[in-house]
mmCIF file of C-alpha atoms in Angstrom:
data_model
loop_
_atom_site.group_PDB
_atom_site.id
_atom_site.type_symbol
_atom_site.label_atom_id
_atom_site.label_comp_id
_atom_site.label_asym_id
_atom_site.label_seq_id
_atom_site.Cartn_x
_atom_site.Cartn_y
_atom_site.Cartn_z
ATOM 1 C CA UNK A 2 -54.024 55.308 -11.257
ATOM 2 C CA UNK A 3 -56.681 57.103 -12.449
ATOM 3 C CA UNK A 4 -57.711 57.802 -15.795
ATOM 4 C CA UNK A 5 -59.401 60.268 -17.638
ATOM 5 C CA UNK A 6 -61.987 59.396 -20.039
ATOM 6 C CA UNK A 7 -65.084 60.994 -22.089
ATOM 7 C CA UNK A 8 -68.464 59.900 -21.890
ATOM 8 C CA UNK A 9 -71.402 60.472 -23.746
ATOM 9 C CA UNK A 10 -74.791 61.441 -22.256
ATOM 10 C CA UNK A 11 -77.780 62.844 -23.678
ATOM 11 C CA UNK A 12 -76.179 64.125 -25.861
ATOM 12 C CA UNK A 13 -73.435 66.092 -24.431
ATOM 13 C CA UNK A 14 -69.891 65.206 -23.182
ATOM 14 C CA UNK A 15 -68.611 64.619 -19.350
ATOM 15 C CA UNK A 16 -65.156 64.494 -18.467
ATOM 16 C CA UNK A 17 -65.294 61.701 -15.889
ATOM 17 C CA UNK A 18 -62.375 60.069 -14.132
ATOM 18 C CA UNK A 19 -62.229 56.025 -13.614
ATOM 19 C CA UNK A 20 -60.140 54.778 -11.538
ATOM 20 C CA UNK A 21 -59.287 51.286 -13.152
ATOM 21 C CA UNK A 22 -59.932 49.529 -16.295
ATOM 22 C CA UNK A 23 -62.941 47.894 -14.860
ATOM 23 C CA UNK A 24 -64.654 50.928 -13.574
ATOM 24 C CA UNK A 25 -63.848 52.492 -17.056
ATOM 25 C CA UNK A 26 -65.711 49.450 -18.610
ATOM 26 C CA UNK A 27 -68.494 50.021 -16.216
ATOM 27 C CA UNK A 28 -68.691 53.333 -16.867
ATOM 28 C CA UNK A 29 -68.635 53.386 -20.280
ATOM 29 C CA UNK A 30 -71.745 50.147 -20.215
ATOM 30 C CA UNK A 31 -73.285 52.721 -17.987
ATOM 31 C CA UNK A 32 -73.807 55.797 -20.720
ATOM 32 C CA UNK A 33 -74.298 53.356 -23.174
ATOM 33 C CA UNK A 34 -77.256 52.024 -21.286
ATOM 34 C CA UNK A 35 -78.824 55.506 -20.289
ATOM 35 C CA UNK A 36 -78.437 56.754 -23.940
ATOM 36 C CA UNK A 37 -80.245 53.589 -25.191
ATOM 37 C CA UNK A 38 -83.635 53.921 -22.758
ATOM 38 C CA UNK A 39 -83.194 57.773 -23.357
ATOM 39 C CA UNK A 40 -83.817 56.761 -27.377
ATOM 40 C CA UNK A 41 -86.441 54.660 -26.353
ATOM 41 C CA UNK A 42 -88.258 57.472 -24.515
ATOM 42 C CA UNK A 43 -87.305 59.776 -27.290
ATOM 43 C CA UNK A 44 -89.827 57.175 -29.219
ATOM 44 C CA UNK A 45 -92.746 56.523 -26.879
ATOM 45 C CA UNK A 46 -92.893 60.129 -25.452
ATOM 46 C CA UNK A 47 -91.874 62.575 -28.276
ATOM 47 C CA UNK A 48 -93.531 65.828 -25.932
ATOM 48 C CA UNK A 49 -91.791 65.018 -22.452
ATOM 49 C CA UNK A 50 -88.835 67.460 -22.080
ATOM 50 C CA UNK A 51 -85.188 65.760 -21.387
ATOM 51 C CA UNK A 52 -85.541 66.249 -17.652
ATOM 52 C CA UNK A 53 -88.214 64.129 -17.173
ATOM 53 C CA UNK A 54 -87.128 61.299 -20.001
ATOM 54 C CA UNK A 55 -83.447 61.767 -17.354
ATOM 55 C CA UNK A 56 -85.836 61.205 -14.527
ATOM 56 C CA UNK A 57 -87.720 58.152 -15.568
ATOM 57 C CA UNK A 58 -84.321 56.275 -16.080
ATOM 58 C CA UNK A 59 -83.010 57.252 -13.038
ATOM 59 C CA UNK A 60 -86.580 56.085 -11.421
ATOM 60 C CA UNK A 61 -86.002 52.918 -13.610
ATOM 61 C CA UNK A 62 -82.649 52.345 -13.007
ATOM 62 C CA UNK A 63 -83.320 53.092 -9.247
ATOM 63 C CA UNK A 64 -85.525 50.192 -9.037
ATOM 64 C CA UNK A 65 -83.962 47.674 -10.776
ATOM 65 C CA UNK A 66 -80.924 48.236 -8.023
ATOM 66 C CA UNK A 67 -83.559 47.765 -5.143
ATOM 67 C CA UNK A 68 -84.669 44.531 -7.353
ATOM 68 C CA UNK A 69 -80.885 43.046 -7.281
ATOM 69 C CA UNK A 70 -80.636 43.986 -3.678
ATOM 70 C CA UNK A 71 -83.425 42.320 -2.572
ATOM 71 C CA UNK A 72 -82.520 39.584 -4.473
ATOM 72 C CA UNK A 73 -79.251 39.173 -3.162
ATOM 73 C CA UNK A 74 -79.776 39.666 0.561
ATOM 74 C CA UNK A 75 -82.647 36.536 -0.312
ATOM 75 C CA UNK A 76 -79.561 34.717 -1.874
ATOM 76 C CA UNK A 77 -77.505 36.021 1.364
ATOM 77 C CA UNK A 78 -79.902 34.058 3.459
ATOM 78 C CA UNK A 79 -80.560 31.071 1.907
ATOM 79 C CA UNK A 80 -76.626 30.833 2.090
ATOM 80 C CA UNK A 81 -76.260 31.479 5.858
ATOM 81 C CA UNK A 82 -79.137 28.665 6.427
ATOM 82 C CA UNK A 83 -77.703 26.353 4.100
ATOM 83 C CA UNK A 84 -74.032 26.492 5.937
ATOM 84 C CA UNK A 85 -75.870 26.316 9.220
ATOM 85 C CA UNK A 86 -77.380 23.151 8.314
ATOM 86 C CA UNK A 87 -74.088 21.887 6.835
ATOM 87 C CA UNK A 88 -72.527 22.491 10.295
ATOM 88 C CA UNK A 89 -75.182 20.851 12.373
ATOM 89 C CA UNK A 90 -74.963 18.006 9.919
ATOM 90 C CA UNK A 91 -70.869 17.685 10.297
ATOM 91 C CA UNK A 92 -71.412 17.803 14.199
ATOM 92 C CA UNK A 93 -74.115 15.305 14.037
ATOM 93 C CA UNK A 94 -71.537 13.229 12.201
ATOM 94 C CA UNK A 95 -68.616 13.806 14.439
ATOM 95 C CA UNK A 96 -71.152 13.381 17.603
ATOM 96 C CA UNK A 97 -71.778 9.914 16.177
ATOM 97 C CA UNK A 98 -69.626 8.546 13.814
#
């Protein structure tokens, strides 16, 4: 069942709605994390407006999802060769032992 929660960004409050306790958690790791590089920017670029301090996370945050991806569909390979090789080992076993 879905809950209602408040969340924090930039400085204002969102009314958001999580569906589990999980996503709640996720959510919640998720404004903490865009409120923490938005301080950061605040730091390093005191004359950039909060638009484009909001677009540099999303850019950032953008890219570190393409990083996991990529990472994962390498994982996703190695995986698929690895448990073809394990099956053309077992048949070579079963062919000759």
């Amino acid at each position: 069942m879905a809950q209602n929660i408040t969340l924090k960004l930039a400085g204002r409050e969102y009314r958001m709605s999580a569906d589990s306790q999980q996503m709640e958690s996720m959510m919640r790791i998720a404004a903490e994390t865009i409120n923490e590089q938005l301080k950061d920017l605040d730091a390093k670029f005191t004359k950039k407006t909060l638009e484009e301090k909001l677009a540099i996370v999303a850019l950032n945050e953008t890219v570190k999802k393409l990083r996991f991806q990529n990472q994962f569909e390498e994982i996703e390979k190695e995986v698929k060769l690895t448990a073809g090789q394990i099956d053309n080992y077992l048949e070579n076993i079963d062919k000759n032992g």
